[in-house]
Amino acid sequence: MRAAVYDSYGAAAEVLRIVDIDRPEPGPGEVRVRIEVSGVNPTDWKSRSGATPRPIKDFQVPHHDGTGVIDAVGEGVDQNRVGQRVWTWMAAASGRWGTAAEWSVMPSRQAVALPDGASAELGASLGVPAMTAHRCLFADGPVDGKNVLVAGGAGAVGHFAIELAKFAGARVAATVSGPEKAELARRAGADLVVNYRDASAADQLREFAPQLHRIVELALGANLELDLALSGPQTYIVDYAAEPADPVLPVRKCMNANVVLRFILLYLVPAPAQDQAVADITRALAAGALSALPVTRFPLDQCVRAQQAVEAGAVGKVLVEP
Ligand SMILES: NC(=O)c1ccc[n+]([C@@H]2O[C@H](COP(=O)([O-])OP(=O)(O)OC[C@H]3O[C@@H](n4cnc5c(N)ncnc54)[C@H](OP(=O)(O)O)[C@@H]3O)[C@@H](O)[C@H]2O)c1
């Protein structure tokens, strides 16, 4: 099969190659997926570049997310899964067979039935972003009737945080950096969209809700002051990224707010919470509550350019087609 692979860390153009390799066979508890579309996330280039290295066993096919059809199952997996259209999550986390290839293999629970009507683009956009968004929103209980702020509401995680929060019955505000991203956040369903560079951002958000219940955060260093201005004893600030720099923690201000800080790394979210995320995302998909961001497509042969686009901060999702 054709696959993108790397066997050492480095720049995409230096280490990422398109090769012919043997098609993998599913082991016990695994499924094999014929990949239709592979979704690219920042974690993919960070793993490949060595910025946040993950172990490489001989070689690594990158990308966790994708849409495809199960065409073989390993020992212990229901044969009826063959032919099922699925979205995948963390495909490259436990082995070398990511989704940037014609076929991928992964544990059965990481290939989830895609409801009828859900597009391949949406399926390939879900894995890392929607699973992360779910954990940020729900690790500390339901958000029905609560006030949620999503920082970076036009990003991939931010997009699904808005949609999942709205589906769960929350009021949602989002921050963005300009009009194009504001439109994306509004389309996702945000009740209020604020430019975080605007001097009146805190006032606009305070008018929306004097205190927030959840702040889904990706730039704690840049935004902690804004977040604390909107925080109280009922606020959970949940951070899932280290963009662009670590914060200096203003302990007294955090104490005054009685705020709770939580950090999320999807790779290490406990399995029951991952399974709950899969179940809730499936419900939201079936209800038509999730949508795809605008996509940029690359053929598998141009996987280097696809990863470079994500590394450069492409708006929307970057997809690779084997
Ligand atoms: N912990 C985990 O398990 C986990 C899971 C998924 C992703 N991540 C990390 O989360 C980050 C985002 O991932 P993604 O896939 O959502 O990326 P993305 O689609 O590129 O979105 C990132 C968004 O953040 C916005 N942003 C940047 N600085 C901001 C700030 N100070 N305030 C508000 N928004 C800001 C960007 O827009 P502007 O620059 O225009 O504001 C952009 O819309 C990456 O670093 C990724 O590695 C971590």
mmCIF file of C-alpha atoms and ligand atoms in Angstrom:
data_model
loop_
_atom_site.group_PDB
_atom_site.id
_atom_site.type_symbol
_atom_site.label_atom_id
_atom_site.label_comp_id
_atom_site.label_asym_id
_atom_site.label_seq_id
_atom_site.Cartn_x
_atom_site.Cartn_y
_atom_site.Cartn_z
ATOM 1 C CA MET A 1 0.000 0.000 0.000
ATOM 2 C CA ARG A 2 0.985 3.660 -0.362
ATOM 3 C CA ALA A 3 1.774 5.326 2.940
ATOM 4 C CA ALA A 4 3.473 8.384 4.377
ATOM 5 C CA VAL A 5 6.195 7.346 6.837
ATOM 6 C CA TYR A 6 9.002 8.797 8.924
ATOM 7 C CA ASP A 7 11.660 7.010 10.928
ATOM 8 C CA SER A 8 13.375 9.941 12.644
ATOM 9 C CA TYR A 9 12.310 13.343 13.939
ATOM 10 C CA GLY A 10 12.770 16.437 11.807
ATOM 11 C CA ALA A 11 11.230 18.893 9.350
ATOM 12 C CA ALA A 12 8.432 17.455 7.181
ATOM 13 C CA ALA A 13 10.382 17.896 3.929
ATOM 14 C CA GLU A 14 13.371 16.102 5.448
ATOM 15 C CA VAL A 15 11.864 13.055 7.165
ATOM 16 C CA LEU A 16 8.405 12.430 5.713
ATOM 17 C CA ARG A 17 8.431 10.093 2.673
ATOM 18 C CA ILE A 18 5.757 8.425 0.560
ATOM 19 C CA VAL A 19 6.569 4.734 0.160
ATOM 20 C CA ASP A 20 5.094 1.357 -0.793
ATOM 21 C CA ILE A 21 4.916 -0.938 2.233
ATOM 22 C CA ASP A 22 3.093 -4.148 3.107
ATOM 23 C CA ARG A 23 -0.533 -3.661 4.038
ATOM 24 C CA PRO A 24 -0.971 -4.289 7.782
ATOM 25 C CA GLU A 25 -3.095 -7.136 9.163
ATOM 26 C CA PRO A 26 -5.319 -6.509 12.186
ATOM 27 C CA GLY A 27 -4.117 -8.183 15.386
ATOM 28 C CA PRO A 28 -6.344 -9.461 18.209
ATOM 29 C CA GLY A 29 -8.935 -6.843 19.150
ATOM 30 C CA GLU A 30 -8.046 -4.667 16.131
ATOM 31 C CA VAL A 31 -9.774 -3.616 12.942
ATOM 32 C CA ARG A 32 -8.288 -2.669 9.578
ATOM 33 C CA VAL A 33 -9.726 0.436 7.929
ATOM 34 C CA ARG A 34 -9.519 1.292 4.220
ATOM 35 C CA ILE A 35 -8.836 5.012 4.586
ATOM 36 C CA GLU A 36 -10.956 7.420 2.553
ATOM 37 C CA VAL A 37 -9.706 10.658 4.156
ATOM 38 C CA SER A 38 -7.022 11.288 6.775
ATOM 39 C CA GLY A 39 -7.296 14.316 9.090
ATOM 40 C CA VAL A 40 -4.191 16.267 10.175
ATOM 41 C CA ASN A 41 -3.792 17.786 13.662
ATOM 42 C CA PRO A 42 -1.055 19.879 15.285
ATOM 43 C CA THR A 43 -0.044 16.849 17.388
ATOM 44 C CA ASP A 44 0.901 15.037 14.140
ATOM 45 C CA TRP A 45 3.565 17.559 13.147
ATOM 46 C CA LYS A 46 4.703 17.989 16.754
ATOM 47 C CA SER A 47 5.265 14.213 17.057
ATOM 48 C CA ARG A 48 7.041 14.109 13.673
ATOM 49 C CA SER A 49 9.237 17.153 14.294
ATOM 50 C CA GLY A 50 10.265 15.965 17.751
ATOM 51 C CA ALA A 51 8.716 19.035 19.440
ATOM 52 C CA THR A 52 6.640 16.608 21.535
ATOM 53 C CA PRO A 53 8.251 13.313 20.475
ATOM 54 C CA ARG A 54 6.423 10.020 20.616
ATOM 55 C CA PRO A 55 8.356 6.747 20.342
ATOM 56 C CA ILE A 56 8.972 5.446 16.788
ATOM 57 C CA LYS A 57 9.102 1.661 16.318
ATOM 58 C CA ASP A 58 11.104 1.182 13.061
ATOM 59 C CA PHE A 59 8.851 3.655 11.232
ATOM 60 C CA GLN A 60 5.703 5.654 11.889
ATOM 61 C CA VAL A 61 2.727 6.328 9.625
ATOM 62 C CA PRO A 62 1.395 9.653 10.945
ATOM 63 C CA HIS A 63 -2.135 10.936 11.701
ATOM 64 C CA HIS A 64 -4.691 9.708 14.203
ATOM 65 C CA ASP A 65 -7.900 10.834 12.538
ATOM 66 C CA GLY A 66 -9.674 9.568 9.465
ATOM 67 C CA THR A 67 -12.785 8.289 7.776
ATOM 68 C CA GLY A 68 -12.882 4.899 6.107
ATOM 69 C CA VAL A 69 -14.478 1.499 5.907
ATOM 70 C CA ILE A 70 -13.517 -1.537 8.006
ATOM 71 C CA ASP A 71 -12.375 -4.287 5.626
ATOM 72 C CA ALA A 72 -10.898 -6.854 8.060
ATOM 73 C CA VAL A 73 -11.115 -7.598 11.775
ATOM 74 C CA GLY A 74 -8.736 -9.371 14.144
ATOM 75 C CA GLU A 75 -9.431 -12.180 16.582
ATOM 76 C CA GLY A 76 -12.174 -11.341 19.076
ATOM 77 C CA VAL A 77 -13.774 -8.568 16.989
ATOM 78 C CA ASP A 78 -17.349 -8.987 15.699
ATOM 79 C CA GLN A 79 -17.191 -10.032 11.996
ATOM 80 C CA ASN A 80 -20.263 -7.864 11.395
ATOM 81 C CA ARG A 81 -18.013 -4.817 11.677
ATOM 82 C CA VAL A 82 -16.609 -5.584 8.199
ATOM 83 C CA GLY A 83 -18.140 -3.056 5.798
ATOM 84 C CA GLN A 84 -18.901 -0.505 8.526
ATOM 85 C CA ARG A 85 -18.061 3.142 7.736
ATOM 86 C CA VAL A 86 -16.106 4.629 10.640
ATOM 87 C CA TRP A 87 -14.284 7.662 12.034
ATOM 88 C CA THR A 88 -11.025 6.967 13.824
ATOM 89 C CA TRP A 89 -9.313 8.485 16.859
ATOM 90 C CA MET A 90 -5.742 8.134 18.151
ATOM 91 C CA ALA A 91 -4.992 5.568 15.421
ATOM 92 C CA ALA A 92 -1.253 6.262 15.562
ATOM 93 C CA ALA A 93 -1.033 6.397 19.362
ATOM 94 C CA SER A 94 -0.542 2.746 20.175
ATOM 95 C CA GLY A 95 1.326 1.584 17.067
ATOM 96 C CA ARG A 96 2.906 2.589 13.801
ATOM 97 C CA TRP A 97 -0.202 2.497 11.597
ATOM 98 C CA GLY A 98 -1.589 6.024 11.408
ATOM 99 C CA THR A 99 -4.179 7.062 8.835
ATOM 100 C CA ALA A 100 -1.853 8.749 6.283
ATOM 101 C CA ALA A 101 -1.965 5.592 4.180
ATOM 102 C CA GLU A 102 -4.354 3.498 2.126
ATOM 103 C CA TRP A 103 -5.015 1.247 5.130
ATOM 104 C CA SER A 104 -4.635 1.646 8.892
ATOM 105 C CA VAL A 105 -5.095 -0.754 11.812
ATOM 106 C CA MET A 106 -6.151 0.205 15.314
ATOM 107 C CA PRO A 107 -7.943 -1.154 18.396
ATOM 108 C CA SER A 108 -11.594 -1.763 17.546
ATOM 109 C CA ARG A 109 -12.895 0.902 19.990
ATOM 110 C CA GLN A 110 -10.886 3.561 18.120
ATOM 111 C CA ALA A 111 -12.878 3.030 14.906
ATOM 112 C CA VAL A 112 -16.370 4.289 15.592
ATOM 113 C CA ALA A 113 -19.442 3.840 13.382
ATOM 114 C CA LEU A 114 -20.158 7.025 11.413
ATOM 115 C CA PRO A 115 -23.900 7.749 11.315
ATOM 116 C CA ASP A 116 -25.592 7.865 7.888
ATOM 117 C CA GLY A 117 -25.414 11.349 6.444
ATOM 118 C CA ALA A 118 -22.173 12.345 8.208
ATOM 119 C CA SER A 119 -19.643 13.373 5.539
ATOM 120 C CA ALA A 120 -16.156 11.921 5.133
ATOM 121 C CA GLU A 121 -14.753 15.414 5.860
ATOM 122 C CA LEU A 122 -16.608 15.595 9.162
ATOM 123 C CA GLY A 123 -15.622 12.042 10.116
ATOM 124 C CA ALA A 124 -11.934 12.796 9.505
ATOM 125 C CA SER A 125 -12.146 16.018 11.532
ATOM 126 C CA LEU A 126 -13.545 14.549 14.731
ATOM 127 C CA GLY A 127 -10.938 12.368 16.444
ATOM 128 C CA VAL A 128 -8.418 14.523 18.288
ATOM 129 C CA PRO A 129 -10.427 17.795 18.228
ATOM 130 C CA ALA A 130 -13.882 16.530 19.251
ATOM 131 C CA MET A 131 -12.534 14.063 21.840
ATOM 132 C CA THR A 132 -10.423 16.826 23.409
ATOM 133 C CA ALA A 133 -13.286 19.331 23.337
ATOM 134 C CA HIS A 134 -15.542 16.807 25.048
ATOM 135 C CA ARG A 135 -13.109 16.193 27.896
ATOM 136 C CA CYS A 136 -12.574 19.941 28.406
ATOM 137 C CA LEU A 137 -16.310 20.529 28.680
ATOM 138 C CA PHE A 138 -17.435 17.531 30.707
ATOM 139 C CA ALA A 139 -14.552 16.429 32.959
ATOM 140 C CA ASP A 140 -16.160 18.472 35.738
ATOM 141 C CA GLY A 141 -19.812 17.613 35.168
ATOM 142 C CA PRO A 142 -22.664 18.585 32.850
ATOM 143 C CA VAL A 143 -22.893 22.058 31.277
ATOM 144 C CA ASP A 144 -26.644 22.190 30.742
ATOM 145 C CA GLY A 145 -27.735 25.791 31.483
ATOM 146 C CA LYS A 146 -24.122 26.835 32.251
ATOM 147 C CA ASN A 147 -22.048 29.657 30.774
ATOM 148 C CA VAL A 148 -19.106 28.468 28.699
ATOM 149 C CA LEU A 149 -16.299 30.472 27.117
ATOM 150 C CA VAL A 150 -14.364 28.838 24.296
ATOM 151 C CA ALA A 151 -11.030 30.543 23.585
ATOM 152 C CA GLY A 152 -10.026 30.244 19.934
ATOM 153 C CA GLY A 153 -13.543 29.335 18.841
ATOM 154 C CA ALA A 154 -12.568 28.935 15.166
ATOM 155 C CA GLY A 155 -9.873 26.361 15.874
ATOM 156 C CA ALA A 156 -10.574 22.673 15.397
ATOM 157 C CA VAL A 157 -10.938 21.919 19.124
ATOM 158 C CA GLY A 158 -12.725 25.234 19.705
ATOM 159 C CA HIS A 159 -15.204 24.485 16.911
ATOM 160 C CA PHE A 160 -16.323 21.196 18.464
ATOM 161 C CA ALA A 161 -16.250 22.712 21.960
ATOM 162 C CA ILE A 162 -18.846 25.252 20.787
ATOM 163 C CA GLU A 163 -20.971 22.619 19.033
ATOM 164 C CA LEU A 164 -20.830 20.059 21.863
ATOM 165 C CA ALA A 165 -21.543 22.711 24.498
ATOM 166 C CA LYS A 166 -24.553 24.007 22.561
ATOM 167 C CA PHE A 167 -25.791 20.449 22.042
ATOM 168 C CA ALA A 168 -25.519 19.927 25.807
ATOM 169 C CA GLY A 169 -27.642 23.009 26.515
ATOM 170 C CA ALA A 170 -25.000 25.577 27.482
ATOM 171 C CA ARG A 171 -24.802 29.291 26.676
ATOM 172 C CA VAL A 172 -21.579 29.735 24.734
ATOM 173 C CA ALA A 173 -19.281 32.679 24.110
ATOM 174 C CA ALA A 174 -16.146 32.355 21.986
ATOM 175 C CA THR A 175 -13.054 34.439 21.358
ATOM 176 C CA VAL A 176 -11.361 34.842 17.977
ATOM 177 C CA SER A 177 -8.747 37.158 16.397
ATOM 178 C CA GLY A 178 -10.671 38.564 13.415
ATOM 179 C CA PRO A 179 -13.805 38.608 11.243
ATOM 180 C CA GLU A 180 -13.183 35.416 9.228
ATOM 181 C CA LYS A 181 -12.791 33.377 12.401
ATOM 182 C CA ALA A 182 -15.704 35.208 14.037
ATOM 183 C CA GLU A 183 -17.926 33.974 11.218
ATOM 184 C CA LEU A 184 -16.764 30.381 11.773
ATOM 185 C CA ALA A 185 -17.461 30.583 15.508
ATOM 186 C CA ARG A 186 -20.907 32.067 14.866
ATOM 187 C CA ARG A 187 -21.683 29.323 12.344
ATOM 188 C CA ALA A 188 -20.737 26.741 14.973
ATOM 189 C CA GLY A 189 -23.441 28.248 17.164
ATOM 190 C CA ALA A 190 -21.665 30.621 19.574
ATOM 191 C CA ASP A 191 -24.152 33.009 21.211
ATOM 192 C CA LEU A 192 -21.489 35.717 21.508
ATOM 193 C CA VAL A 193 -18.211 36.099 19.614
ATOM 194 C CA VAL A 194 -15.572 38.508 20.915
ATOM 195 C CA ASN A 195 -12.211 39.543 19.443
ATOM 196 C CA TYR A 196 -9.758 38.770 22.246
ATOM 197 C CA ARG A 197 -7.521 41.618 21.002
ATOM 198 C CA ASP A 198 -10.321 44.118 21.612
ATOM 199 C CA ALA A 199 -9.688 46.316 24.675
ATOM 200 C CA SER A 200 -13.296 45.803 25.746
ATOM 201 C CA ALA A 201 -13.172 41.974 25.476
ATOM 202 C CA ALA A 202 -13.525 41.454 29.241
ATOM 203 C CA ASP A 203 -16.458 43.902 29.456
ATOM 204 C CA GLN A 204 -18.268 42.246 26.550
ATOM 205 C CA LEU A 205 -17.834 38.833 28.138
ATOM 206 C CA ARG A 206 -18.852 40.060 31.607
ATOM 207 C CA GLU A 207 -22.064 41.369 30.094
ATOM 208 C CA PHE A 208 -22.691 37.907 28.609
ATOM 209 C CA ALA A 209 -22.117 36.276 32.000
ATOM 210 C CA PRO A 210 -20.665 37.869 35.130
ATOM 211 C CA GLN A 211 -19.063 34.535 35.987
ATOM 212 C CA LEU A 212 -18.348 31.628 33.717
ATOM 213 C CA HIS A 213 -18.692 27.948 34.567
ATOM 214 C CA ARG A 214 -16.199 26.611 32.021
ATOM 215 C CA ILE A 215 -13.411 28.283 30.126
ATOM 216 C CA VAL A 216 -12.035 26.010 27.426
ATOM 217 C CA GLU A 217 -8.550 27.443 27.054
ATOM 218 C CA LEU A 218 -5.589 26.900 24.740
ATOM 219 C CA ALA A 219 -3.400 29.922 25.473
ATOM 220 C CA LEU A 220 -3.287 30.152 29.249
ATOM 221 C CA GLY A 221 -0.198 32.367 29.218
ATOM 222 C CA ALA A 222 -1.825 34.945 26.957
ATOM 223 C CA ASN A 223 -5.351 34.733 28.363
ATOM 224 C CA LEU A 224 -5.113 33.998 32.092
ATOM 225 C CA GLU A 225 -5.719 37.599 33.075
ATOM 226 C CA LEU A 226 -8.867 37.755 30.919
ATOM 227 C CA ASP A 227 -9.990 34.365 32.232
ATOM 228 C CA LEU A 228 -9.512 35.354 35.874
ATOM 229 C CA ALA A 229 -11.498 38.552 35.290
ATOM 230 C CA LEU A 230 -14.444 36.281 34.433
ATOM 231 C CA SER A 231 -13.850 33.622 37.086
ATOM 232 C CA GLY A 232 -15.336 32.782 40.460
ATOM 233 C CA PRO A 233 -15.772 29.768 42.739
ATOM 234 C CA GLN A 234 -17.899 28.038 40.100
ATOM 235 C CA THR A 235 -15.364 28.467 37.282
ATOM 236 C CA TYR A 236 -13.243 25.672 35.853
ATOM 237 C CA ILE A 237 -10.507 26.912 33.515
ATOM 238 C CA VAL A 238 -9.614 23.864 31.432
ATOM 239 C CA ASP A 239 -6.444 24.188 29.380
ATOM 240 C CA TYR A 240 -5.557 21.793 26.562
ATOM 241 C CA ALA A 241 -2.580 23.516 24.910
ATOM 242 C CA ALA A 242 0.626 25.360 25.704
ATOM 243 C CA GLU A 243 0.259 28.178 23.174
ATOM 244 C CA PRO A 244 2.344 30.260 22.906
ATOM 245 C CA ALA A 245 4.119 30.350 26.281
ATOM 246 C CA ASP A 246 3.580 29.154 29.831
ATOM 247 C CA PRO A 247 1.791 31.548 32.174
ATOM 248 C CA VAL A 248 3.240 33.106 35.283
ATOM 249 C CA LEU A 249 0.653 31.987 37.808
ATOM 250 C CA PRO A 250 -0.803 34.940 39.752
ATOM 251 C CA VAL A 251 -1.548 32.863 42.838
ATOM 252 C CA ARG A 252 -3.314 35.585 44.857
ATOM 253 C CA LYS A 253 -5.662 36.398 41.939
ATOM 254 C CA CYS A 254 -6.409 32.681 41.511
ATOM 255 C CA MET A 255 -7.111 32.426 45.260
ATOM 256 C CA ASN A 256 -9.348 35.483 45.170
ATOM 257 C CA ALA A 257 -11.355 33.889 42.374
ATOM 258 C CA ASN A 258 -11.453 30.474 44.112
ATOM 259 C CA VAL A 259 -10.990 29.185 40.594
ATOM 260 C CA VAL A 260 -10.153 25.599 39.560
ATOM 261 C CA LEU A 261 -7.474 24.988 36.911
ATOM 262 C CA ARG A 262 -7.524 21.733 34.991
ATOM 263 C CA PHE A 263 -5.178 20.448 32.284
ATOM 264 C CA ILE A 264 -6.022 17.920 29.571
ATOM 265 C CA LEU A 265 -3.834 15.674 27.425
ATOM 266 C CA LEU A 266 -6.009 13.449 25.252
ATOM 267 C CA TYR A 267 -3.394 10.666 25.046
ATOM 268 C CA LEU A 268 -3.709 10.130 28.812
ATOM 269 C CA VAL A 269 -7.415 10.779 29.385
ATOM 270 C CA PRO A 270 -8.745 7.725 31.288
ATOM 271 C CA ALA A 271 -10.358 5.109 29.005
ATOM 272 C CA PRO A 272 -13.881 5.386 30.527
ATOM 273 C CA ALA A 273 -13.883 9.130 29.826
ATOM 274 C CA GLN A 274 -12.699 8.474 26.248
ATOM 275 C CA ASP A 275 -15.526 5.963 25.797
ATOM 276 C CA GLN A 276 -18.031 8.478 27.183
ATOM 277 C CA ALA A 277 -16.721 11.039 24.690
ATOM 278 C CA VAL A 278 -17.209 8.571 21.823
ATOM 279 C CA ALA A 279 -20.783 7.871 22.969
ATOM 280 C CA ASP A 280 -21.671 11.566 23.330
ATOM 281 C CA ILE A 281 -20.027 12.540 20.018
ATOM 282 C CA THR A 282 -21.955 9.728 18.295
ATOM 283 C CA ARG A 283 -25.203 11.040 19.777
ATOM 284 C CA ALA A 284 -24.400 14.586 18.658
ATOM 285 C CA LEU A 285 -23.498 13.345 15.164
ATOM 286 C CA ALA A 286 -26.728 11.378 14.851
ATOM 287 C CA ALA A 287 -28.670 14.497 15.871
ATOM 288 C CA GLY A 288 -26.882 16.563 13.189
ATOM 289 C CA ALA A 289 -25.346 18.797 15.860
ATOM 290 C CA LEU A 290 -21.755 18.603 14.570
ATOM 291 C CA SER A 291 -20.405 20.152 11.376
ATOM 292 C CA ALA A 292 -17.151 20.212 9.435
ATOM 293 C CA LEU A 293 -14.945 23.303 9.326
ATOM 294 C CA PRO A 294 -13.849 24.431 5.831
ATOM 295 C CA VAL A 295 -11.298 21.915 4.526
ATOM 296 C CA THR A 296 -8.091 22.051 2.482
ATOM 297 C CA ARG A 297 -7.302 18.780 0.724
ATOM 298 C CA PHE A 298 -3.997 17.291 -0.335
ATOM 299 C CA PRO A 299 -3.343 13.978 -2.106
ATOM 300 C CA LEU A 300 -1.265 11.513 -0.053
ATOM 301 C CA ASP A 301 1.748 12.257 -2.286
ATOM 302 C CA GLN A 302 1.668 15.805 -0.879
ATOM 303 C CA CYS A 303 1.497 14.814 2.779
ATOM 304 C CA VAL A 304 4.559 17.003 3.435
ATOM 305 C CA ARG A 305 2.629 20.067 2.228
ATOM 306 C CA ALA A 306 -0.399 19.035 4.290
ATOM 307 C CA GLN A 307 1.617 18.861 7.501
ATOM 308 C CA GLN A 308 3.382 22.128 6.638
ATOM 309 C CA ALA A 309 -0.019 23.788 6.201
ATOM 310 C CA VAL A 310 -1.106 22.711 9.695
ATOM 311 C CA GLU A 311 2.235 23.781 11.120
ATOM 312 C CA ALA A 312 1.703 27.214 9.516
ATOM 313 C CA GLY A 313 -1.688 27.562 11.262
ATOM 314 C CA ALA A 314 -4.105 26.812 8.394
ATOM 315 C CA VAL A 315 -7.662 27.941 9.116
ATOM 316 C CA GLY A 316 -10.094 24.996 9.106
ATOM 317 C CA LYS A 317 -9.106 21.357 8.689
ATOM 318 C CA VAL A 318 -6.363 19.973 6.494
ATOM 319 C CA LEU A 319 -7.178 16.577 5.000
ATOM 320 C CA VAL A 320 -5.069 14.036 3.127
ATOM 321 C CA GLU A 321 -6.569 11.656 0.548
ATOM 322 C CA PRO A 322 -4.762 8.365 -0.038
HETATM 323 N N1 LIG B 1 -4.047 18.502 25.093
HETATM 324 C C1 LIG B 1 -4.483 17.798 24.066
HETATM 325 O O1 LIG B 1 -4.727 16.602 24.166
HETATM 326 C C2 LIG B 1 -4.671 18.497 22.758
HETATM 327 C C3 LIG B 1 -5.629 18.014 21.859
HETATM 328 C C4 LIG B 1 -5.850 18.730 20.671
HETATM 329 C C5 LIG B 1 -5.090 19.864 20.384
HETATM 330 N N2 LIG B 1 -4.141 20.239 21.275
HETATM 331 C C6 LIG B 1 -3.355 21.470 20.995
HETATM 332 O O2 LIG B 1 -4.272 22.531 20.966
HETATM 333 C C7 LIG B 1 -3.855 23.522 20.070
HETATM 334 C C8 LIG B 1 -4.985 23.838 19.094
HETATM 335 O O3 LIG B 1 -5.284 22.708 18.306
HETATM 336 P P1 LIG B 1 -6.335 22.834 17.115
HETATM 337 O O4 LIG B 1 -6.298 21.574 16.348
HETATM 338 O O5 LIG B 1 -7.626 23.345 17.616
HETATM 339 O O6 LIG B 1 -5.604 23.990 16.266
HETATM 340 P P2 LIG B 1 -6.191 25.060 15.243
HETATM 341 O O7 LIG B 1 -7.322 24.495 14.477
HETATM 342 O O8 LIG B 1 -5.006 25.584 14.508
HETATM 343 O O9 LIG B 1 -6.782 26.209 16.184
HETATM 344 C C9 LIG B 1 -6.029 26.993 17.023
HETATM 345 C C10 LIG B 1 -6.831 28.280 17.246
HETATM 346 O O10 LIG B 1 -6.337 28.956 18.378
HETATM 347 C C11 LIG B 1 -6.457 30.334 18.127
HETATM 348 N N3 LIG B 1 -5.604 31.080 19.066
HETATM 349 C C12 LIG B 1 -4.259 31.218 19.066
HETATM 350 N N4 LIG B 1 -3.862 32.000 20.093
HETATM 351 C C13 LIG B 1 -4.989 32.371 20.762
HETATM 352 C C14 LIG B 1 -5.243 33.169 21.897
HETATM 353 N N5 LIG B 1 -4.273 33.783 22.574
HETATM 354 N N6 LIG B 1 -6.531 33.296 22.319
HETATM 355 C C15 LIG B 1 -7.532 32.693 21.656
HETATM 356 N N7 LIG B 1 -7.349 31.933 20.553
HETATM 357 C C16 LIG B 1 -6.095 31.778 20.116
HETATM 358 C C17 LIG B 1 -6.061 30.444 16.663
HETATM 359 O O11 LIG B 1 -6.557 31.588 16.054
HETATM 360 P P3 LIG B 1 -5.831 33.007 16.135
HETATM 361 O O12 LIG B 1 -4.317 32.755 16.156
HETATM 362 O O13 LIG B 1 -6.267 33.730 14.909
HETATM 363 O O14 LIG B 1 -6.321 33.580 17.379
HETATM 364 C C18 LIG B 1 -6.755 29.228 16.068
HETATM 365 O O15 LIG B 1 -8.067 29.526 15.633
HETATM 366 C C19 LIG B 1 -2.572 22.984 19.430
HETATM 367 O O16 LIG B 1 -1.476 23.482 20.131
HETATM 368 C C20 LIG B 1 -2.672 21.496 19.646
HETATM 369 O O17 LIG B 1 -1.412 20.868 19.659
HETATM 370 C C21 LIG B 1 -3.917 19.609 22.438
#
